[in-house]
GROMACS .gro file of C-alpha atoms in nm:
model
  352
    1UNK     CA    1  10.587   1.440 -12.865
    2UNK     CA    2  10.502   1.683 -12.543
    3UNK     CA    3  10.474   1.985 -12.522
    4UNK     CA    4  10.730   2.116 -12.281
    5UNK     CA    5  10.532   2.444 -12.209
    6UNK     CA    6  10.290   2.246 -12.004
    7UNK     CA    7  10.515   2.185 -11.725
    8UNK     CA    8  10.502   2.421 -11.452
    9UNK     CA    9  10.772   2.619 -11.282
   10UNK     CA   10  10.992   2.433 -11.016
   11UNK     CA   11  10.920   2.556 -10.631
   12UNK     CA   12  11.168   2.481 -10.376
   13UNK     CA   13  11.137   2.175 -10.131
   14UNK     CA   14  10.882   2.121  -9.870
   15UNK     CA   15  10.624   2.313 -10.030
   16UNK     CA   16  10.267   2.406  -9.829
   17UNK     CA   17   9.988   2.174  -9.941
   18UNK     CA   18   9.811   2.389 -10.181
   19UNK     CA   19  10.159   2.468 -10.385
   20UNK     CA   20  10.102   2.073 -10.380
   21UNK     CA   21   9.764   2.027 -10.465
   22UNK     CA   22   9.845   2.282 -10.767
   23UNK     CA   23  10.084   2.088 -10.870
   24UNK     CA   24   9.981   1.787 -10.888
   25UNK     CA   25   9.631   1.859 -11.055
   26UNK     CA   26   9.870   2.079 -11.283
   27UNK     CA   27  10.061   1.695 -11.356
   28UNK     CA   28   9.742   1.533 -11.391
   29UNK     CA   29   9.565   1.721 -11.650
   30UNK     CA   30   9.920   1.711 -11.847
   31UNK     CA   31   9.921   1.357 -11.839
   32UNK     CA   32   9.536   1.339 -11.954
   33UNK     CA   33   9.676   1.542 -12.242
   34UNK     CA   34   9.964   1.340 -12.331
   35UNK     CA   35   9.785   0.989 -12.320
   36UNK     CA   36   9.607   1.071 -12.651
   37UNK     CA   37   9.951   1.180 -12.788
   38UNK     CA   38  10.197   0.955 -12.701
   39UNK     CA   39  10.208   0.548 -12.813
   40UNK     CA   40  10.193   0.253 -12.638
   41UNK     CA   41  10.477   0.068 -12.506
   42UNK     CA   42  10.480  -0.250 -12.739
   43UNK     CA   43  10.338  -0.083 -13.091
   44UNK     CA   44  10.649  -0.048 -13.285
   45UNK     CA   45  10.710   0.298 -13.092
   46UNK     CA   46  10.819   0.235 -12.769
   47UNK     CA   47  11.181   0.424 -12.805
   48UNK     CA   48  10.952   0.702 -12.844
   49UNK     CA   49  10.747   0.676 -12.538
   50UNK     CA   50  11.071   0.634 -12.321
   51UNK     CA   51  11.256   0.921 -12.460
   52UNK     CA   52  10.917   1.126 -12.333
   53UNK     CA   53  10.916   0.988 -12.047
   54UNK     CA   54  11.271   1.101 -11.995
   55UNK     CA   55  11.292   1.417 -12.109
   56UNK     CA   56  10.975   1.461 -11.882
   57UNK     CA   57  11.202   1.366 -11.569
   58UNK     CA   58  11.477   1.542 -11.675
   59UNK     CA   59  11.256   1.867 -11.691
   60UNK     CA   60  11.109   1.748 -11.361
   61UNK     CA   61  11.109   1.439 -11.180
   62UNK     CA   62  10.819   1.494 -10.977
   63UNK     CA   63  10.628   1.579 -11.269
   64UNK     CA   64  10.714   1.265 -11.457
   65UNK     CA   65  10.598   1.095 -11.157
   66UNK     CA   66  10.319   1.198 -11.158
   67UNK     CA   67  10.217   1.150 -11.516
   68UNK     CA   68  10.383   0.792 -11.559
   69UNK     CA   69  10.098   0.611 -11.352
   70UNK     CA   70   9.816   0.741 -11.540
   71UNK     CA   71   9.992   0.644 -11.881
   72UNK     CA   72  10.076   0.261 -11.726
   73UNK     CA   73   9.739   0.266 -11.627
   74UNK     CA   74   9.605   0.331 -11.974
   75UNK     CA   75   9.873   0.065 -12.087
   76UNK     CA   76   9.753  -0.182 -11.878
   77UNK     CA   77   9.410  -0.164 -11.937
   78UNK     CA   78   9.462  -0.154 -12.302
   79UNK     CA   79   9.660  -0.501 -12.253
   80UNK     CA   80   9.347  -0.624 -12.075
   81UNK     CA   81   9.137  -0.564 -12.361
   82UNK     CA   82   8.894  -0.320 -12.157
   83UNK     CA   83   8.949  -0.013 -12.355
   84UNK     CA   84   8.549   0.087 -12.305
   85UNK     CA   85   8.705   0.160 -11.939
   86UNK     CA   86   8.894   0.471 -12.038
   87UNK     CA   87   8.767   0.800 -12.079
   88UNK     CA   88   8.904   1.144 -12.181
   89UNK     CA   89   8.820   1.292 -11.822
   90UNK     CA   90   8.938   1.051 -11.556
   91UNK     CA   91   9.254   1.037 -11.414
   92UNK     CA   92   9.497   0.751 -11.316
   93UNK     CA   93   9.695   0.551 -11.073
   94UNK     CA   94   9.869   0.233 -11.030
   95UNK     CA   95   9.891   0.066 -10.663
   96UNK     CA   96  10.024  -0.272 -10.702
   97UNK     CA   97  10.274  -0.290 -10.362
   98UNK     CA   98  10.265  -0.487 -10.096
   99UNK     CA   99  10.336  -0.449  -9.720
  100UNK     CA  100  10.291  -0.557  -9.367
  101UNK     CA  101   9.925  -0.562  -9.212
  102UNK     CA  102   9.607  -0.660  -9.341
  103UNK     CA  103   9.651  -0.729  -9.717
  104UNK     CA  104   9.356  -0.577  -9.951
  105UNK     CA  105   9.135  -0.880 -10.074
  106UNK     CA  106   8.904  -0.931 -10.398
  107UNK     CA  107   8.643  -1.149 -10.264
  108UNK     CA  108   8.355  -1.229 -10.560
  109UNK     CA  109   7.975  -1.195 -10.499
  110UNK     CA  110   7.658  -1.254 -10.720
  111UNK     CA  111   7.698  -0.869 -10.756
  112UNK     CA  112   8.054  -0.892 -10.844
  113UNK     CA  113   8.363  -0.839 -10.690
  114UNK     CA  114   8.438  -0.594 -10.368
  115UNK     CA  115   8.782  -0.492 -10.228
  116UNK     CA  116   8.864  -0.481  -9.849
  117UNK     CA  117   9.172  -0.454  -9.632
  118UNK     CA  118   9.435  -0.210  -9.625
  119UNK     CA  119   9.653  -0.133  -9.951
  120UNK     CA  120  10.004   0.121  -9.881
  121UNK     CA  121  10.196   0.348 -10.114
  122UNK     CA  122   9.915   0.446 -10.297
  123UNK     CA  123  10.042   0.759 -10.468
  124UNK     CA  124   9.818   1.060 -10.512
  125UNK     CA  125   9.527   0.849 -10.389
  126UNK     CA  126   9.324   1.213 -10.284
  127UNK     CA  127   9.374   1.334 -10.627
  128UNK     CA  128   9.286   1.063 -10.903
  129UNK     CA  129   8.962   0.976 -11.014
  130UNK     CA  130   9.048   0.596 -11.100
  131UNK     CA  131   9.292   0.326 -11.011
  132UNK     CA  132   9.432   0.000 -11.117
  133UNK     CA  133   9.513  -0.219 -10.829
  134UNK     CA  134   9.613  -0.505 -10.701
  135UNK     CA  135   9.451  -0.762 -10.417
  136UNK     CA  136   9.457  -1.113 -10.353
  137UNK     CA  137   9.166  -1.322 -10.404
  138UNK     CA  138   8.926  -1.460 -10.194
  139UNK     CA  139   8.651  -1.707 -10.241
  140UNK     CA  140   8.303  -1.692 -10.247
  141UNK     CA  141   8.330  -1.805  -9.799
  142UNK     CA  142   8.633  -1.525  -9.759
  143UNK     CA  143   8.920  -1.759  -9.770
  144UNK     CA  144   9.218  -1.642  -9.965
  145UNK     CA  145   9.298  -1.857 -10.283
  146UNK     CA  146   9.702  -1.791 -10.285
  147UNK     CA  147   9.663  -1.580 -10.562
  148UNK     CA  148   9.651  -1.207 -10.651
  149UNK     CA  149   9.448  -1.026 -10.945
  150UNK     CA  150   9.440  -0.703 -11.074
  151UNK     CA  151   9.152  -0.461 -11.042
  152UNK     CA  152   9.013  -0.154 -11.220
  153UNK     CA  153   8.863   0.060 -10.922
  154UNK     CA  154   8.648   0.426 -10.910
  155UNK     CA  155   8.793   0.671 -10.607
  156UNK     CA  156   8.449   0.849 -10.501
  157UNK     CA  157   8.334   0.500 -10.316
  158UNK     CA  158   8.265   0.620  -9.964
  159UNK     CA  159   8.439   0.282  -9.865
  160UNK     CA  160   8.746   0.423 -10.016
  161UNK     CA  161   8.938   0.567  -9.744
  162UNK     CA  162   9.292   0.749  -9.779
  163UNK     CA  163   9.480   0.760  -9.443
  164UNK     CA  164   9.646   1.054  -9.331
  165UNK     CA  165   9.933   1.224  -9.536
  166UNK     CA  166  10.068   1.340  -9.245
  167UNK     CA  167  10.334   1.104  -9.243
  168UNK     CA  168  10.454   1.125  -9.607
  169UNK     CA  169  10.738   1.349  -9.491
  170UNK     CA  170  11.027   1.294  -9.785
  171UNK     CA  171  11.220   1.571  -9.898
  172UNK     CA  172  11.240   1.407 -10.242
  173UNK     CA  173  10.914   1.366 -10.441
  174UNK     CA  174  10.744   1.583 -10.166
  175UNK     CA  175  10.518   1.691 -10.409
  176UNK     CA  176  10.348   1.328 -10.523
  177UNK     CA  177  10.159   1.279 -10.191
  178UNK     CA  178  10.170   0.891 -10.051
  179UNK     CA  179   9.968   0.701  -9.854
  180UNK     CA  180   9.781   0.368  -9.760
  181UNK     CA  181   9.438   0.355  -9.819
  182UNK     CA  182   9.173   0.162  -9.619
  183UNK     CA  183   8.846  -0.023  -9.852
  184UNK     CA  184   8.566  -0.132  -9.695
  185UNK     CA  185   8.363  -0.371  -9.994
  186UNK     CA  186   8.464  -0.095 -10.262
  187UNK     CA  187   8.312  -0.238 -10.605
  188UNK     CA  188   8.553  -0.311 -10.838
  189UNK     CA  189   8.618  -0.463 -11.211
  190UNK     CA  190   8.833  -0.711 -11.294
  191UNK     CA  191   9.158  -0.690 -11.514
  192UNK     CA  192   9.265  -1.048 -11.678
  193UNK     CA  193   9.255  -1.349 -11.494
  194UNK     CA  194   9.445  -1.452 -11.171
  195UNK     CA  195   9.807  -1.385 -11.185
  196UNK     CA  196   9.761  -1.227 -11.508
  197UNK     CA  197   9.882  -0.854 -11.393
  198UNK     CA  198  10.231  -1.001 -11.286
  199UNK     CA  199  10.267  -1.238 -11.623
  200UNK     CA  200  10.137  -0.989 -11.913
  201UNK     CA  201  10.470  -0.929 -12.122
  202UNK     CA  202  10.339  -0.559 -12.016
  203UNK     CA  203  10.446  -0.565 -11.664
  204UNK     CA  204  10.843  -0.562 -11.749
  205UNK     CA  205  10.754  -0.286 -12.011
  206UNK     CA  206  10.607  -0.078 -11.754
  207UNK     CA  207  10.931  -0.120 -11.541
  208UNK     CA  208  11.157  -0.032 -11.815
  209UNK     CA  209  10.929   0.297 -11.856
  210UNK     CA  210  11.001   0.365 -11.486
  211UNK     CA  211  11.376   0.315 -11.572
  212UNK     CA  212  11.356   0.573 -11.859
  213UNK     CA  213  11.214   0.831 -11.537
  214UNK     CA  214  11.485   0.736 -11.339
  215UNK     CA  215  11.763   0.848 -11.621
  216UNK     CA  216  11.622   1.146 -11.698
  217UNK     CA  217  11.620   1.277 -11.333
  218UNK     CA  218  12.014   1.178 -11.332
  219UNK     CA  219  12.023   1.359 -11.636
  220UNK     CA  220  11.863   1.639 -11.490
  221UNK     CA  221  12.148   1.603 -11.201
  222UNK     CA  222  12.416   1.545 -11.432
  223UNK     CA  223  12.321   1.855 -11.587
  224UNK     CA  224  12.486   2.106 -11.301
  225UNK     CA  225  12.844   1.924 -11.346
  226UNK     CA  226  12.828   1.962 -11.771
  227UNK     CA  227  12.783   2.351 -11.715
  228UNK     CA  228  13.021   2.365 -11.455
  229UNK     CA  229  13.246   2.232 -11.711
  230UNK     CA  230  13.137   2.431 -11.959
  231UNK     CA  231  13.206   2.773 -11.775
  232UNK     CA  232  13.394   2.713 -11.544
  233UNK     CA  233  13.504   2.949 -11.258
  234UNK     CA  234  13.876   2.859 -11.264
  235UNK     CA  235  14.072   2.585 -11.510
  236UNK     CA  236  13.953   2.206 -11.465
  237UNK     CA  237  14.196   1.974 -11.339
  238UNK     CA  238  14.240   1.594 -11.369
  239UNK     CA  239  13.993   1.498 -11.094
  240UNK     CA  240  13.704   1.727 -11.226
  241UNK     CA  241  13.748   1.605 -11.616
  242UNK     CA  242  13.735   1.210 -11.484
  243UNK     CA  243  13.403   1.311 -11.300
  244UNK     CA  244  13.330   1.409 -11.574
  245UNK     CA  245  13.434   1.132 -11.757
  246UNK     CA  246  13.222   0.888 -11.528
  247UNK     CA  247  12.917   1.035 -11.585
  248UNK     CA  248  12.973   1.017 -11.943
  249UNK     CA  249  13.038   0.608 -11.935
  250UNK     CA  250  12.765   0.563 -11.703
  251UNK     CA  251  12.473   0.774 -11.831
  252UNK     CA  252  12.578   0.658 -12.229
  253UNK     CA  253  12.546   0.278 -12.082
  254UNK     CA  254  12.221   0.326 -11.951
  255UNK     CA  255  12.073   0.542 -12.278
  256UNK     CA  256  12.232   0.233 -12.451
  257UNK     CA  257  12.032  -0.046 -12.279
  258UNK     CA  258  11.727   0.142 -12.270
  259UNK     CA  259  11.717   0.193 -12.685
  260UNK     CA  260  11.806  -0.148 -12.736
  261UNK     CA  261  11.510  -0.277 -12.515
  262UNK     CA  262  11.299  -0.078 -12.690
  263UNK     CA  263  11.368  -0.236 -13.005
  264UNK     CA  264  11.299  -0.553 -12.826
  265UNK     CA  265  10.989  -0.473 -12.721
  266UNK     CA  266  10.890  -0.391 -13.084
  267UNK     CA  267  11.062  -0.661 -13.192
  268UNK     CA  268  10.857  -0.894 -12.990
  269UNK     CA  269  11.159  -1.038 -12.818
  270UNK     CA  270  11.063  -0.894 -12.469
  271UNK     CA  271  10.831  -1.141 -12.304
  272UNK     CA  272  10.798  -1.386 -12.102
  273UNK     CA  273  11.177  -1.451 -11.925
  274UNK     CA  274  11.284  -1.260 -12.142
  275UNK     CA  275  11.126  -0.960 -12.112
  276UNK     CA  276  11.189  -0.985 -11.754
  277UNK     CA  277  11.549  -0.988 -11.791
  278UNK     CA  278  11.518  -0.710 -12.023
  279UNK     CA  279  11.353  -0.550 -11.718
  280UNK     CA  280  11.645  -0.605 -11.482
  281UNK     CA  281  11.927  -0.486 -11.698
  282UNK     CA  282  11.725  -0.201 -11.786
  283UNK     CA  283  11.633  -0.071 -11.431
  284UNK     CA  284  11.979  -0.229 -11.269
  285UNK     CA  285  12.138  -0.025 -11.548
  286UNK     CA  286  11.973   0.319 -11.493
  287UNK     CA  287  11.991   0.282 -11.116
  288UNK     CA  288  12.318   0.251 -11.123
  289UNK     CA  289  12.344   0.486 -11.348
  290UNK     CA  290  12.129   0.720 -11.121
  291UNK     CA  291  12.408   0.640 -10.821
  292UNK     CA  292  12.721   0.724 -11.016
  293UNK     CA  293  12.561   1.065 -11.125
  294UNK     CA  294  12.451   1.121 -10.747
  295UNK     CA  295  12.812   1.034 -10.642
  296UNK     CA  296  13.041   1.217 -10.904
  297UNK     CA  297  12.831   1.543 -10.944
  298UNK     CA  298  12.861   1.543 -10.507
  299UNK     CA  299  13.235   1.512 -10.561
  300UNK     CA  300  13.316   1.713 -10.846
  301UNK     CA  301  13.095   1.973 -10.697
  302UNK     CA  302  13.079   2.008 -10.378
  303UNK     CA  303  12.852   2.136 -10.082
  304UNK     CA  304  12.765   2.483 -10.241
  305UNK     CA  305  12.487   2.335 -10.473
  306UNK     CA  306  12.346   2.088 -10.141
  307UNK     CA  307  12.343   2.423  -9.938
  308UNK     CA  308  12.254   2.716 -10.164
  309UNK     CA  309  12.086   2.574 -10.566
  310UNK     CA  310  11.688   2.482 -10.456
  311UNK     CA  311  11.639   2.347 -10.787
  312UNK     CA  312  11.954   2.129 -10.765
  313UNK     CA  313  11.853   2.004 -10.439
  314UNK     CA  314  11.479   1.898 -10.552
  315UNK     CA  315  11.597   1.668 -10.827
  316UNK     CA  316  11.875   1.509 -10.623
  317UNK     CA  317  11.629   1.428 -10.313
  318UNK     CA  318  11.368   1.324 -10.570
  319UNK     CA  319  11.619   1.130 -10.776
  320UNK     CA  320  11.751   0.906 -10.448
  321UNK     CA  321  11.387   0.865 -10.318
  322UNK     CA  322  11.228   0.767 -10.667
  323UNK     CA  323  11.579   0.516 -10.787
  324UNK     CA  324  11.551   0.329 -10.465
  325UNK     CA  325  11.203   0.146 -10.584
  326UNK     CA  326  11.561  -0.071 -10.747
  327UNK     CA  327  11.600  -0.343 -10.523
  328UNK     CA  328  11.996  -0.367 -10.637
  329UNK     CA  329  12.178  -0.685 -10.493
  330UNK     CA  330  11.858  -0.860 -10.522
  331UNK     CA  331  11.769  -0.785 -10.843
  332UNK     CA  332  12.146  -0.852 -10.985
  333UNK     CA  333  12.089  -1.229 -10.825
  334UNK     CA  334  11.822  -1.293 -11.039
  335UNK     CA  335  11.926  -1.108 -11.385
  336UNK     CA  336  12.222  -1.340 -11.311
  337UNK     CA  337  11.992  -1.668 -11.292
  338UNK     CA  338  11.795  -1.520 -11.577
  339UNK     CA  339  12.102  -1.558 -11.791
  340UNK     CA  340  12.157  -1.864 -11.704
  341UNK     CA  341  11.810  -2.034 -11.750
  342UNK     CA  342  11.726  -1.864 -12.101
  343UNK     CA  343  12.090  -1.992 -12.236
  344UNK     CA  344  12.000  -2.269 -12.487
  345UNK     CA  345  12.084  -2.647 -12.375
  346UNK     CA  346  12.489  -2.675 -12.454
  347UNK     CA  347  12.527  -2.326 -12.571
  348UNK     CA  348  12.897  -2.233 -12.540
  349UNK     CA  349  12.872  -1.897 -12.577
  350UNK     CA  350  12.822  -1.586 -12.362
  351UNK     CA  351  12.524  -1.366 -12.398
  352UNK     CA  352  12.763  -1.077 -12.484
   0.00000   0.00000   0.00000
């Protein structure tokens, strides 16, 4: 397990940019400590990983946001088979979204392969040394082959080109800088074959580690209504004790899902369509979660903490930024046709 002495000491919103730098070279190093410590999602101890991971974001979500990537990364190369790629001194990111403009492209040489275009929401891109990353492919004449492949790549390219951060101007998960980067024919090494980064039984793991973030930060939330129960400045009535209540149903539910998807995992029965709907009712079930605890602590509450509690305010602007990544309605649809397509030809029963 982590050491919970490593993390630093929360600072209010909107810090200046070397509070930021400090902490996020602070997050780095911890995570380049805890990727020797803690297992890999898939190895018979992935409960363990997740409960890290949470109890990370429920210290501090930024934090855990910052660390997460660079143990995914580690994951996924590990997956690959390319563990000669990792190092004790590097540290890394994921950037694997997609978005309007010209789309970063793999195109393959004698010399190997070379990424150019434009890739957005690349987190902490001034600040790792590494990335694994996503473009689609080209052949050898430029033209793009309908399919996308992931890429190991090295940040001190001179063709590697952050844009400004200028615009990154949330008030949650200020401190985990964002921004689109621009390559011009950046070298980089390739991870599996085509398609391989979005079909690896890894890739719903990895979003069911991003789930576990998500619950601790409404734990971290949830955390101001308990001891507002606890000591409480005059008698709790009905209304506070069902806010209370709701919390309770909703944050046990998702703690629920997410230990029994872990076993899954272990259990090998978490790939494939399956482990993609063990994705969805994992991440659906934390980010709903994440909304109840957002909406009852509010109530139950009221303006005093939004107005006058720093602290409180950092993890609930962090916690609404960081839980929308859920894409809610949309990802319900599918879990639903999930269900439907791994029930077994005339099965009469439900998969309750």
């Amino acid at each position: 397990m982590f050491d919970q002495s490593t993390l630093p000491i929360p600072h209010t919103p909107g810090p200046q940019r070397r509070e930021v730098e400090e902490f996020v070279r602070h997050g780095l190093n911890a995570a380049r400590d805890l990727s020797s410590g803690l297992p890999l999602p898939g190895q018979g101890r992935t409960r363990e990983l997740w409960a890290a991971l949470s109890a990370l974001a429920r210290q501090d979500l930024a934090f855990a946001r910052i660390i997460e990537p660079h143990l995914d990364a580690t994951a996924i190369i590990d997956q690959a088979g390319r563990s000669d790629l990792l190092t004790g001194s590097d540290t890394w990111a994921v950037w694997a979204a997609e978005g309007p403009g010209t789309p970063l492209t793999a195109t393959p040489s004698a010399d190997g392969w070379t990424l150019t275009g434009t890739k957005p929401w690349c987190s902490l891109a001034e600040f790792v040394s590494r990335a694994v990353i996503t473009a689609h492919v080209a052949d050898e004449t430029g033209e793009l082959t309908g399919h996308r492949r992931a890429f190991m790549i090295s940040t001190d390219h001179p063709g590697f080109l952050p844009e400004s951060n200028d615009a990154w101007v949330a008030q949650g998960l200020s401190d985990v800088p964002t921004t689109a980067v621009n390559f011009r024919e950046v070298p980089a090494e390739p991870l599996g074959e085509d398609e391989w980064y979005l079909t690896r039984p890894g890739f719903a793991w990895g979003g069911m580690g991003v789930a576990a973030i998500w619950l601790g930060g409404a734990q971290s939330v949830a955390d101001l209504l308990w001891q507002r129960c606890q000591h409480p400045r005059t008698p709790l009535d009905d209304a506070a004790h069902a806010h209370l209540g709701r919390v309770d149903l909703a944050l046990s539910a998702a703690v629920a899902v997410l230990d029994r998807a872990a076993s899954a995992v272990d259990g090998g029965e978490a790939a494939g369509e399956l482990g993609a709907l063990w994705a969805l009712r994992v991440r659906r079930t934390a980010a709903e979660a994440a909304d109840t605890v957002l909406r009852e602590v509010s109530r139950a509450t009221g303006p005093g903490p939004l107005t006058g509690d720093a602290a409180h305010i950092r993890r609930v602007n962090s916690l609404q930024v960081y839980v929308r990544q859920d894409h809610a309605e949309r990802d319900n649809r599918v879990l639903g046709e999930l269900l439907l397509a791994a029930a077994p030809a005339g099965a009469e029963g439900s998969p309750w």
